[in-house]
mmCIF file of C-alpha atoms in Angstrom:
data_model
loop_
_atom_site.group_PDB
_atom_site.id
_atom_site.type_symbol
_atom_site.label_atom_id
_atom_site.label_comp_id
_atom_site.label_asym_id
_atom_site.label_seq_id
_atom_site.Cartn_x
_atom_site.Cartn_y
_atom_site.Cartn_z
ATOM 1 C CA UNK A 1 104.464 98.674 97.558
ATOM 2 C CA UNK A 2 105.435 95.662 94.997
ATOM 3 C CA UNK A 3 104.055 96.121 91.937
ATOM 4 C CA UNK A 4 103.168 94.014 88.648
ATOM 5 C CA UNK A 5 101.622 94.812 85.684
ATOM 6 C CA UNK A 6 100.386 92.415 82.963
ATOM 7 C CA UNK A 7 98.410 92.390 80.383
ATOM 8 C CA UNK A 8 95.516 90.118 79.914
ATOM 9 C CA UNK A 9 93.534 89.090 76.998
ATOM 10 C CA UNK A 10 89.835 87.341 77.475
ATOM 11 C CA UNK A 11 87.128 86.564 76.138
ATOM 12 C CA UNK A 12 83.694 88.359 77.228
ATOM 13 C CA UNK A 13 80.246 88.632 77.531
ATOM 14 C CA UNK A 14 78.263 91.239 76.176
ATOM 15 C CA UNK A 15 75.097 92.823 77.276
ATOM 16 C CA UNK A 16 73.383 96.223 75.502
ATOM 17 C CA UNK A 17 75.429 98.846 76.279
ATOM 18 C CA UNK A 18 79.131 98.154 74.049
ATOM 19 C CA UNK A 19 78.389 95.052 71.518
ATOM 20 C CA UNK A 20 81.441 93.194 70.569
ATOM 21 C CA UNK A 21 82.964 95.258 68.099
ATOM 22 C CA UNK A 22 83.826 97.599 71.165
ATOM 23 C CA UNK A 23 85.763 95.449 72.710
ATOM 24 C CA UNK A 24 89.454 96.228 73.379
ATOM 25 C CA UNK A 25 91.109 93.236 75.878
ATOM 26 C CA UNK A 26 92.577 93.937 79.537
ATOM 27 C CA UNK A 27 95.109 95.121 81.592
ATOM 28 C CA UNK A 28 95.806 93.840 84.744
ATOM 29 C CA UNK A 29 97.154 95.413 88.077
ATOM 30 C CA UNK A 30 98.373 93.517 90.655
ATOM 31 C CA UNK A 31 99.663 95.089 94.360
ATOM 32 C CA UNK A 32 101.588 92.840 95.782
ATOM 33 C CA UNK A 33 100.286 88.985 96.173
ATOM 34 C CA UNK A 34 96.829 90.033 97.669
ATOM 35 C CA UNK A 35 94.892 92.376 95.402
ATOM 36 C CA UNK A 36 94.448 92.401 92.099
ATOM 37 C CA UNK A 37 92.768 94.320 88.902
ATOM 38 C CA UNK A 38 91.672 93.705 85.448
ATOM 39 C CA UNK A 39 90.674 96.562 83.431
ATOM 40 C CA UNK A 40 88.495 95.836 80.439
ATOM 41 C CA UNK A 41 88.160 98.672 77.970
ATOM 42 C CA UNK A 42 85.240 99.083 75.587
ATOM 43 C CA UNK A 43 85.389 101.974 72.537
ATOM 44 C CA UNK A 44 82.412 104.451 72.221
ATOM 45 C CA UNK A 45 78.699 103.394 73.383
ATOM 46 C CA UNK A 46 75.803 104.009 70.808
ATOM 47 C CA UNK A 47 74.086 107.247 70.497
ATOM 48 C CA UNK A 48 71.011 105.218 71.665
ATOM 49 C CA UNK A 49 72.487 104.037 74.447
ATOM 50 C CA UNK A 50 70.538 106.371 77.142
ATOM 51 C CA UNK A 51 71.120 107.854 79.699
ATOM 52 C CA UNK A 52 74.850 106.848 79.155
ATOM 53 C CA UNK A 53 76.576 107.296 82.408
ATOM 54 C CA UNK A 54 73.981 104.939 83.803
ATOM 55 C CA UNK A 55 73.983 102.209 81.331
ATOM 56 C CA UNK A 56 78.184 102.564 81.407
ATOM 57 C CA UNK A 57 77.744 101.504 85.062
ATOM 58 C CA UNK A 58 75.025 98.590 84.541
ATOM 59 C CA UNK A 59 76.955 97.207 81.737
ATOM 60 C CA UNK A 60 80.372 96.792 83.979
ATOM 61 C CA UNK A 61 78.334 95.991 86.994
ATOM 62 C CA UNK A 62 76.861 93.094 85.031
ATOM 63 C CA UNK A 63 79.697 91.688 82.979
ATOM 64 C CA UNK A 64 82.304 92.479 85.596
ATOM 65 C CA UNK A 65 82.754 94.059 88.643
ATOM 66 C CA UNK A 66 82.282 97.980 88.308
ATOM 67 C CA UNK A 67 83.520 101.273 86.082
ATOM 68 C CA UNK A 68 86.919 101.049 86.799
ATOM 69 C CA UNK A 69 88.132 101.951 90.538
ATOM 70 C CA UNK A 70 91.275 104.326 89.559
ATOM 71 C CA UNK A 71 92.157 105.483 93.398
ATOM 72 C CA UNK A 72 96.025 104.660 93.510
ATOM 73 C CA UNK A 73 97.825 106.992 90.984
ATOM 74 C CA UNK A 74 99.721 103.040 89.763
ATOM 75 C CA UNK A 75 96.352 102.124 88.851
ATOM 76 C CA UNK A 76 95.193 105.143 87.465
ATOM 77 C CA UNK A 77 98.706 105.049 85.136
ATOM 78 C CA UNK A 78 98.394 101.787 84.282
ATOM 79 C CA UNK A 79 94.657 102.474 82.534
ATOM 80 C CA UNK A 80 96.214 106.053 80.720
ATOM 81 C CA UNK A 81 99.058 103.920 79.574
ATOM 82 C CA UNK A 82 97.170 101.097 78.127
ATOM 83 C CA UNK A 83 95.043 103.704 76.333
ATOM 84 C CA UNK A 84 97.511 106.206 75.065
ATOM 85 C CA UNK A 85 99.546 102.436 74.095
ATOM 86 C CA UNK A 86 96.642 101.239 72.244
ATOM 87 C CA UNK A 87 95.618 104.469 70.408
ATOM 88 C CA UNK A 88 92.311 104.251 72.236
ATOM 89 C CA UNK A 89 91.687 108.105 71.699
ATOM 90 C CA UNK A 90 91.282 107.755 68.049
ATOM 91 C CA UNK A 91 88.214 108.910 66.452
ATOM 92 C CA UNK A 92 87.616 105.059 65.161
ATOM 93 C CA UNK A 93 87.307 104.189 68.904
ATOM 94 C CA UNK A 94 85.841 107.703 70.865
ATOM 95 C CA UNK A 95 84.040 110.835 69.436
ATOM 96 C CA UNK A 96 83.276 112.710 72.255
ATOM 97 C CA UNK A 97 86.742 112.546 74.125
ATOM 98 C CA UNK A 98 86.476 110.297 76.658
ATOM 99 C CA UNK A 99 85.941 106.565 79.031
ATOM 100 C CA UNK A 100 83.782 106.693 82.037
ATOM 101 C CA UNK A 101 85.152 105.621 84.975
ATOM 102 C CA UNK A 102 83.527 104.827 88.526
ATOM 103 C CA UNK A 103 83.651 108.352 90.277
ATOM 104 C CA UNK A 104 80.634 110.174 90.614
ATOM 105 C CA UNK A 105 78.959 112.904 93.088
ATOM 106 C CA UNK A 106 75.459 111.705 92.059
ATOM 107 C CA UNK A 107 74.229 110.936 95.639
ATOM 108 C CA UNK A 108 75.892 114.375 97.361
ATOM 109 C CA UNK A 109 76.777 117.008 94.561
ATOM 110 C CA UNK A 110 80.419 118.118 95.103
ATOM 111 C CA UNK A 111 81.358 114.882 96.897
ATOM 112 C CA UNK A 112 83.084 112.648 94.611
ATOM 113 C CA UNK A 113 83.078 108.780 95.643
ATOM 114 C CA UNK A 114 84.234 105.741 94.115
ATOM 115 C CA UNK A 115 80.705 103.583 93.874
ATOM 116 C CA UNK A 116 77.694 102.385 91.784
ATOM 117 C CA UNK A 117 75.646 105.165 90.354
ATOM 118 C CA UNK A 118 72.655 104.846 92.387
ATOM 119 C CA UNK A 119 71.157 106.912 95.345
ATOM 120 C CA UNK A 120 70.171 103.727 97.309
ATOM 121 C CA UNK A 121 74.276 102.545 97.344
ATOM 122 C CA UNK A 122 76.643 104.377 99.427
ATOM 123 C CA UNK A 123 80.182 105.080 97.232
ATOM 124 C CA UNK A 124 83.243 103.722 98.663
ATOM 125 C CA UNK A 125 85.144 106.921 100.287
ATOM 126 C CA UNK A 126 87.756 108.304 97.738
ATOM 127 C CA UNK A 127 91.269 108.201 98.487
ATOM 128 C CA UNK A 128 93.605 110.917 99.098
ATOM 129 C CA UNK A 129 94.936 110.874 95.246
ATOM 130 C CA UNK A 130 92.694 112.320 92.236
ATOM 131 C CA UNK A 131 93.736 113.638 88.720
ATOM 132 C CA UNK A 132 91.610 116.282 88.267
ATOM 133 C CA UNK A 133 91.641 118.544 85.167
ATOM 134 C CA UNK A 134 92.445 122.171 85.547
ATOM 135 C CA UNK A 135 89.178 124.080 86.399
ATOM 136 C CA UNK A 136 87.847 120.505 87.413
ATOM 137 C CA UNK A 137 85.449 119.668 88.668
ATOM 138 C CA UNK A 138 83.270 122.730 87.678
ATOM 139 C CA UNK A 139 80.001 120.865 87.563
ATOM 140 C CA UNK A 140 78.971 122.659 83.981
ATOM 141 C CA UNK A 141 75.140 123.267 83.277
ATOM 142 C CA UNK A 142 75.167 124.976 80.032
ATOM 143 C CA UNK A 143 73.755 121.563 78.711
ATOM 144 C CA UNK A 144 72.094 120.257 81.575
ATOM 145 C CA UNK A 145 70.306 122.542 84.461
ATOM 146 C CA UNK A 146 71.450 118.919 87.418
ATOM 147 C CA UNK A 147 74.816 119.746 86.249
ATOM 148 C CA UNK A 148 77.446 116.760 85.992
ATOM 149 C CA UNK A 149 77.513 114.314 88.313
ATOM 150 C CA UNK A 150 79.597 111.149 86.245
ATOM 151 C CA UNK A 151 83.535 111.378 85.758
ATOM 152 C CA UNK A 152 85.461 110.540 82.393
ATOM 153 C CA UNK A 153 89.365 109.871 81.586
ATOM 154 C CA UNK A 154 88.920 112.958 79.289
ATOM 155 C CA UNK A 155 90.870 113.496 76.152
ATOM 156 C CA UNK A 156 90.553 116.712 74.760
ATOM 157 C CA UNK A 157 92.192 120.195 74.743
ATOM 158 C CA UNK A 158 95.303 119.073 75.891
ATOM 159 C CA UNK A 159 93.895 116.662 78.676
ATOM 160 C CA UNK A 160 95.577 113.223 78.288
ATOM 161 C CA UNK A 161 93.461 110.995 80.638
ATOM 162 C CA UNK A 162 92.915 113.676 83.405
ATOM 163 C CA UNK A 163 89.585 113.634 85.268
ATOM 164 C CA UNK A 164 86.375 115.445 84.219
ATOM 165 C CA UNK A 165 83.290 115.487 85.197
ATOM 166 C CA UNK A 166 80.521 114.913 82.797
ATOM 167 C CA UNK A 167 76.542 115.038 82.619
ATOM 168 C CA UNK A 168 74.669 111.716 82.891
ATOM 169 C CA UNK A 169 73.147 111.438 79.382
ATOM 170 C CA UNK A 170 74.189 114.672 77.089
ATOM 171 C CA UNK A 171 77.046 112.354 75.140
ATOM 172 C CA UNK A 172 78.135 108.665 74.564
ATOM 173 C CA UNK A 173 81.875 107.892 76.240
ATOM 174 C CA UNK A 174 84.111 104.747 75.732
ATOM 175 C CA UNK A 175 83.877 102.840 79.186
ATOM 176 C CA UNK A 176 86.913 101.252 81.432
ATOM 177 C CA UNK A 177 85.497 98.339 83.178
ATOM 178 C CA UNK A 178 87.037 96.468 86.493
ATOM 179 C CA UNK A 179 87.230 93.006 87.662
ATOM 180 C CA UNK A 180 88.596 92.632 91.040
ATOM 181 C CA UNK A 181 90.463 89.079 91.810
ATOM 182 C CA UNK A 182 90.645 88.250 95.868
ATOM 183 C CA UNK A 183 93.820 87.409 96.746
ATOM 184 C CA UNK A 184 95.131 87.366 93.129
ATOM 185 C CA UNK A 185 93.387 83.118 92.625
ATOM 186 C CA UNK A 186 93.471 83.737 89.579
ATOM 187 C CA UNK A 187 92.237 79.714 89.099
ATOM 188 C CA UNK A 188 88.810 80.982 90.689
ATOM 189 C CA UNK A 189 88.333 83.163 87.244
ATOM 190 C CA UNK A 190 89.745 80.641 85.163
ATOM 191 C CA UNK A 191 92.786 82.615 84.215
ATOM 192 C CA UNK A 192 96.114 81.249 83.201
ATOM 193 C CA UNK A 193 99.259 83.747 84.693
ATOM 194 C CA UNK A 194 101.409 82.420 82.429
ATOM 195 C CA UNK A 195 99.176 83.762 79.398
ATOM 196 C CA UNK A 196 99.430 87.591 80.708
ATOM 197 C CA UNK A 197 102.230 89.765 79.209
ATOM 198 C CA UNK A 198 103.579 92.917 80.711
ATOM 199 C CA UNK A 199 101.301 95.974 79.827
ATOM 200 C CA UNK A 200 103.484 99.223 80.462
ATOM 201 C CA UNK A 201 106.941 99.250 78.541
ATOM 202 C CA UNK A 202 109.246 99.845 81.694
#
């Protein structure tokens, strides 16, 4: 498969969950001339934010597309790369070690699916490639007797970017949002190709 990978800078539109000052521009993933992604990554959400898995999702869903779709280990790269890049793990960005993203068993526990967090929405059916932690997923309740049911790019004890899963609404996480352009028209979204740079050093 042909690949392309640019980065994008935009302007957005902000609703409660990350304000402005969270912002962090885009990154764009393109297979071949038919379907395309722009990632839009936002730093830590307010401690107030509650329950934070859910509002991650309503803020993407509402501003963009989704939580970020990572089921092609190029896509998946691309979003680690663009972090680690950026220095997006620094404490100035995320305290608690991680970005949602748009897997979740919340409807079946132990069946992960790439969908909206919400029991009346069937997930999209997960590929054959994850990135799973070691131990992961262990579905933890030490802090939360429903366990964890949302999954985060986690950053800590040696984990650059693998997946974790994490409880609903125990700690605030950065978020990695998704736009998805049909058919790469980029015209339809008002975006100019010849603006986007490339966004992993090859």
């Amino acid at each position: 498969m042909d690949l392309k990978i640019i980065l994008l800078v935009c302007g957005l539109t902000v609703v409660t969950a990350y304000d402005s000052s969270k912002y962090r521009d885009s990154c764009k993933v393109q297979f071949d001339d038919c379907d395309c992604r722009v990632y839009h990554f936002y730093c830590e959400q307010d401690d107030t934010d509650r329950p934070f898995c859910v509002h991650a999702h309503q803020f993407c869903q509402t501003n963009y597309d989704s939580l970020a779709v990572l089921d092609h280990p190029v896509k998946n790269q691309a979003v680690l790369d663009y972090i680690d890049r950026h220095s997006l793990t620094a404490s100035d960005c995320i305290r608690n070690y991680g970005f949602w993203i748009n897997l979740s068993d919340h409807k079946v526990d132990g069946h992960f699916v790439w969908g909206p967090l919400n029991g009346d929405l069937d997930g999209i059916c997960p590929s054959d490639f994850s990135n799973w932690a070691p131990g992961e997923p262990n579905d933890n309740t030490k802090k939360d007797s429903r366990g964890q049911d949302c999954v985060q790019l986690w950053y800590r004890r040696g984990n650059a970017g693998k997946w974790d899963d994490e409880y609903i609404n125990v700690r605030p996480k950065g978020a990695v949002c998704e736009t998805r352009v049909p058919h790469c028209d980029y015209d339809a979204y008002d975006l100019v190709a010849d603006d986007y740079e490339d966004c992993i050093m090859m």
